[in-house]
XYZ file of N, CA and C in Angstrom:
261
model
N 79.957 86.977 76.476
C 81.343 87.008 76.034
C 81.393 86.725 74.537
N 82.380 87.286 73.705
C 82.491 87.221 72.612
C 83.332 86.691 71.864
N 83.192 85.860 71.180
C 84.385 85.025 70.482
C 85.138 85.280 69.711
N 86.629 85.502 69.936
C 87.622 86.039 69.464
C 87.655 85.331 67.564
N 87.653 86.362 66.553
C 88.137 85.452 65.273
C 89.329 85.392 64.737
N 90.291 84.311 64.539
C 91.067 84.161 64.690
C 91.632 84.157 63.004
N 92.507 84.398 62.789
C 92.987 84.327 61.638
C 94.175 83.297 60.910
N 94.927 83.257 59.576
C 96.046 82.277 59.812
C 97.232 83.557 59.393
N 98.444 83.157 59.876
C 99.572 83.894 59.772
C 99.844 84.637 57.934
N 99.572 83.455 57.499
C 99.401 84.108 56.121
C 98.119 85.188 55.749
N 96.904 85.339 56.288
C 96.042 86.411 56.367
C 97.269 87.832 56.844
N 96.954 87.618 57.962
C 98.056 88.504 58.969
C 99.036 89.406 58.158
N 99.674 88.236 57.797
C 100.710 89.183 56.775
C 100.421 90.313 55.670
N 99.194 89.464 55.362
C 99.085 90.370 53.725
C 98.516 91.656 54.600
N 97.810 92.138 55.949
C 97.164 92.799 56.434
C 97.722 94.244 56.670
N 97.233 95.301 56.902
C 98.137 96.290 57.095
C 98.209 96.110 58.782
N 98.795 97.284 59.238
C 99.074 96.926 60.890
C 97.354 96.914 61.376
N 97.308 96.290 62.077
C 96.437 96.595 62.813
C 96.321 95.521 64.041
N 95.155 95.207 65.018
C 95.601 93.657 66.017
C 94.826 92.562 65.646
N 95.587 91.933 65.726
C 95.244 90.531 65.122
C 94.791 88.950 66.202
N 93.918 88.374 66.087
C 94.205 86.730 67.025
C 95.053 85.935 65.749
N 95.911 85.351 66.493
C 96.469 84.443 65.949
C 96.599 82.963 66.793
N 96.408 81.763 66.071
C 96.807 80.497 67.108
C 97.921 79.670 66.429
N 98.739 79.163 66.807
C 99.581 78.134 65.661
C 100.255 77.437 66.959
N 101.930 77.455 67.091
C 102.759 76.169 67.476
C 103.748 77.021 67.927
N 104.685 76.976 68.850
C 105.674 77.559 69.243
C 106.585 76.872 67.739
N 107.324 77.417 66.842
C 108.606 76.733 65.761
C 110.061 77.089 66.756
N 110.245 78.413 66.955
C 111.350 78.693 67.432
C 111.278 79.693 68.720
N 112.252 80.014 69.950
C 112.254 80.934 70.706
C 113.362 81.236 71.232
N 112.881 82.659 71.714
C 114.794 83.346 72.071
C 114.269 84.085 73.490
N 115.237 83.935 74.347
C 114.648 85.016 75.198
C 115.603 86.111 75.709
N 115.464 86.670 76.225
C 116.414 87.695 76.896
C 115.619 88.411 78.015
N 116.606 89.194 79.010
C 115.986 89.830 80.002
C 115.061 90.708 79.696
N 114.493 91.059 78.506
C 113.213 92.762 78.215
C 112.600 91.824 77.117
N 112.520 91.098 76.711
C 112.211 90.644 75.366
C 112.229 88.560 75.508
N 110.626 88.150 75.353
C 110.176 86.959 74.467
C 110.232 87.122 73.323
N 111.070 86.509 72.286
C 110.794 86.326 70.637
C 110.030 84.859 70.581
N 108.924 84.748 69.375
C 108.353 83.621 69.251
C 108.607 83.642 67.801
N 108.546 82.468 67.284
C 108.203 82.316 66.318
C 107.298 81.332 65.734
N 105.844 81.995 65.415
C 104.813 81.306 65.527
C 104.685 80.399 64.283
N 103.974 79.590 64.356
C 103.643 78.710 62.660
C 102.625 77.877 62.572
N 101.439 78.467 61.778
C 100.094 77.510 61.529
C 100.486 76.946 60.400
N 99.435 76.212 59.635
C 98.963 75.751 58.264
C 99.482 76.500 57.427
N 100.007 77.801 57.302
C 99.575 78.711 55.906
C 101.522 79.590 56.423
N 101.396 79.399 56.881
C 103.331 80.558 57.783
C 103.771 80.649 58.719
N 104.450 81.223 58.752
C 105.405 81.737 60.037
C 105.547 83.373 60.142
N 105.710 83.561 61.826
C 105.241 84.985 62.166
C 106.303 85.204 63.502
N 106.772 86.609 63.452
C 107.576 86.473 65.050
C 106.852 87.249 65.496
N 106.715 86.915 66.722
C 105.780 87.718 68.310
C 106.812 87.837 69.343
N 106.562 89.264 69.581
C 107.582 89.780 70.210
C 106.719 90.111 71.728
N 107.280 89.422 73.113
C 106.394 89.962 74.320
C 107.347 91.118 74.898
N 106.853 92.243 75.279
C 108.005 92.741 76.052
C 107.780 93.101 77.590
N 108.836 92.719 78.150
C 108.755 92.762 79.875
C 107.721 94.173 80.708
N 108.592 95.081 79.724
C 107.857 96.382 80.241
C 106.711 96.707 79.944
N 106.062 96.599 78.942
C 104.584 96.253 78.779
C 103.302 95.348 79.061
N 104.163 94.433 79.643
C 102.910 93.205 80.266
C 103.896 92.076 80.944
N 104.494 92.521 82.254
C 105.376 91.592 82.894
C 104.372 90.268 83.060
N 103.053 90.150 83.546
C 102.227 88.992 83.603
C 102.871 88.420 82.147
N 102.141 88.612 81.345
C 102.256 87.969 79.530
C 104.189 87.618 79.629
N 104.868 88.240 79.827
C 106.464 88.145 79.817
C 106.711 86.878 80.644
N 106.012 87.027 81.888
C 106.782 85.432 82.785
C 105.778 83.931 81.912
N 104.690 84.137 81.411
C 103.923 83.046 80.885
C 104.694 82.469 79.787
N 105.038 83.638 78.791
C 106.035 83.253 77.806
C 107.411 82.925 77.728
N 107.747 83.264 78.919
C 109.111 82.663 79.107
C 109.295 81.206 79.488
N 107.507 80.570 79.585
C 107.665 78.908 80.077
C 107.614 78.117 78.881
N 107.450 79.189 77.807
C 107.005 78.373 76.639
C 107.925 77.885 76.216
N 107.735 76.452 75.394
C 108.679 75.588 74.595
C 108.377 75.321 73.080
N 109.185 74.646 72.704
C 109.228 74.505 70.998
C 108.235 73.686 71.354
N 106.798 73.618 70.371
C 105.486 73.025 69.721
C 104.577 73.085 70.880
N 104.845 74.249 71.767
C 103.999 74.621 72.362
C 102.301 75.375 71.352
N 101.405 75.041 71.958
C 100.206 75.373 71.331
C 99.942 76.559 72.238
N 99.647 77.572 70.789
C 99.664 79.158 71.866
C 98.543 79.920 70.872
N 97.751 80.836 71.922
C 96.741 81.314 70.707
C 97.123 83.252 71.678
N 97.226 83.897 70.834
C 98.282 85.170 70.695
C 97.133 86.218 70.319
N 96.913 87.661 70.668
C 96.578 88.667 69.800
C 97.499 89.637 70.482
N 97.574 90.756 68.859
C 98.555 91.190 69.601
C 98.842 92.747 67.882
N 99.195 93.651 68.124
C 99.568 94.540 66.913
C 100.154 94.740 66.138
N 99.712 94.019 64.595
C 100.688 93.784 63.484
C 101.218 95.028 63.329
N 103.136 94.476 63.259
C 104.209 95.940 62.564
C 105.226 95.186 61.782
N 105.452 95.559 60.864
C 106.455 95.303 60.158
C 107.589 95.697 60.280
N 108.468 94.836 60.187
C 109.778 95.242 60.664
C 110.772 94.090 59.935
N 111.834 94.434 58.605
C 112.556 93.543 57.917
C 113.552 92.842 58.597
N 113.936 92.720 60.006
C 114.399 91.990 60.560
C 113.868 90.742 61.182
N 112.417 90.554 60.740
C 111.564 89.469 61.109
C 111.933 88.382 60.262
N 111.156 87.295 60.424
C 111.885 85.990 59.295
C 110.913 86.321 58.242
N 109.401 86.643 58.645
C 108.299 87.255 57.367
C 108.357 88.562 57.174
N 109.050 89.375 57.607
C 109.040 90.771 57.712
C 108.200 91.154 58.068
């Protein structure tokens, strides 16, 4: 087995899309019926992770238990989008 390398949110960002590990802290969360929003935060930023129901109902019910300063380690496909808090 191979060990995932993990990066910090501020790497991430400067990155173009591509998939990323990320680990940090639950800061903030929203949920709704199709959609987990996270908002992640290590050492270096903040990042929103978006789960969606229809793509991985397993991953959707796990994240819906999550709480603020929950410890969560995430990979998943950087996109930019200016409605994010980092864009």
């Amino acid at each position: 087995m191979t060990e995932l390398k993990y990066i910090t949110i501020e790497e991430a960002i400067s990155k173009k899309p591509q998939t990323v590990n990320l680990r940090g802290w639950v800061y903030r969360e929203r949920k709704s019926n199709k959609f987990v929003f996270i908002v992640l935060r290590d050492e270096s930023d903040i990042i929103q992770c978006v789960i969606s129901k229809s793509k991985n109902a397993e991953l959707f019910e796990k994240a819906e238990k999550l709480t603020i300063e929950s410890s969560v380690k995430i990979s998943g496909e950087l996109k930019e989008d200016t409605r994010a808090p980092t864009g």
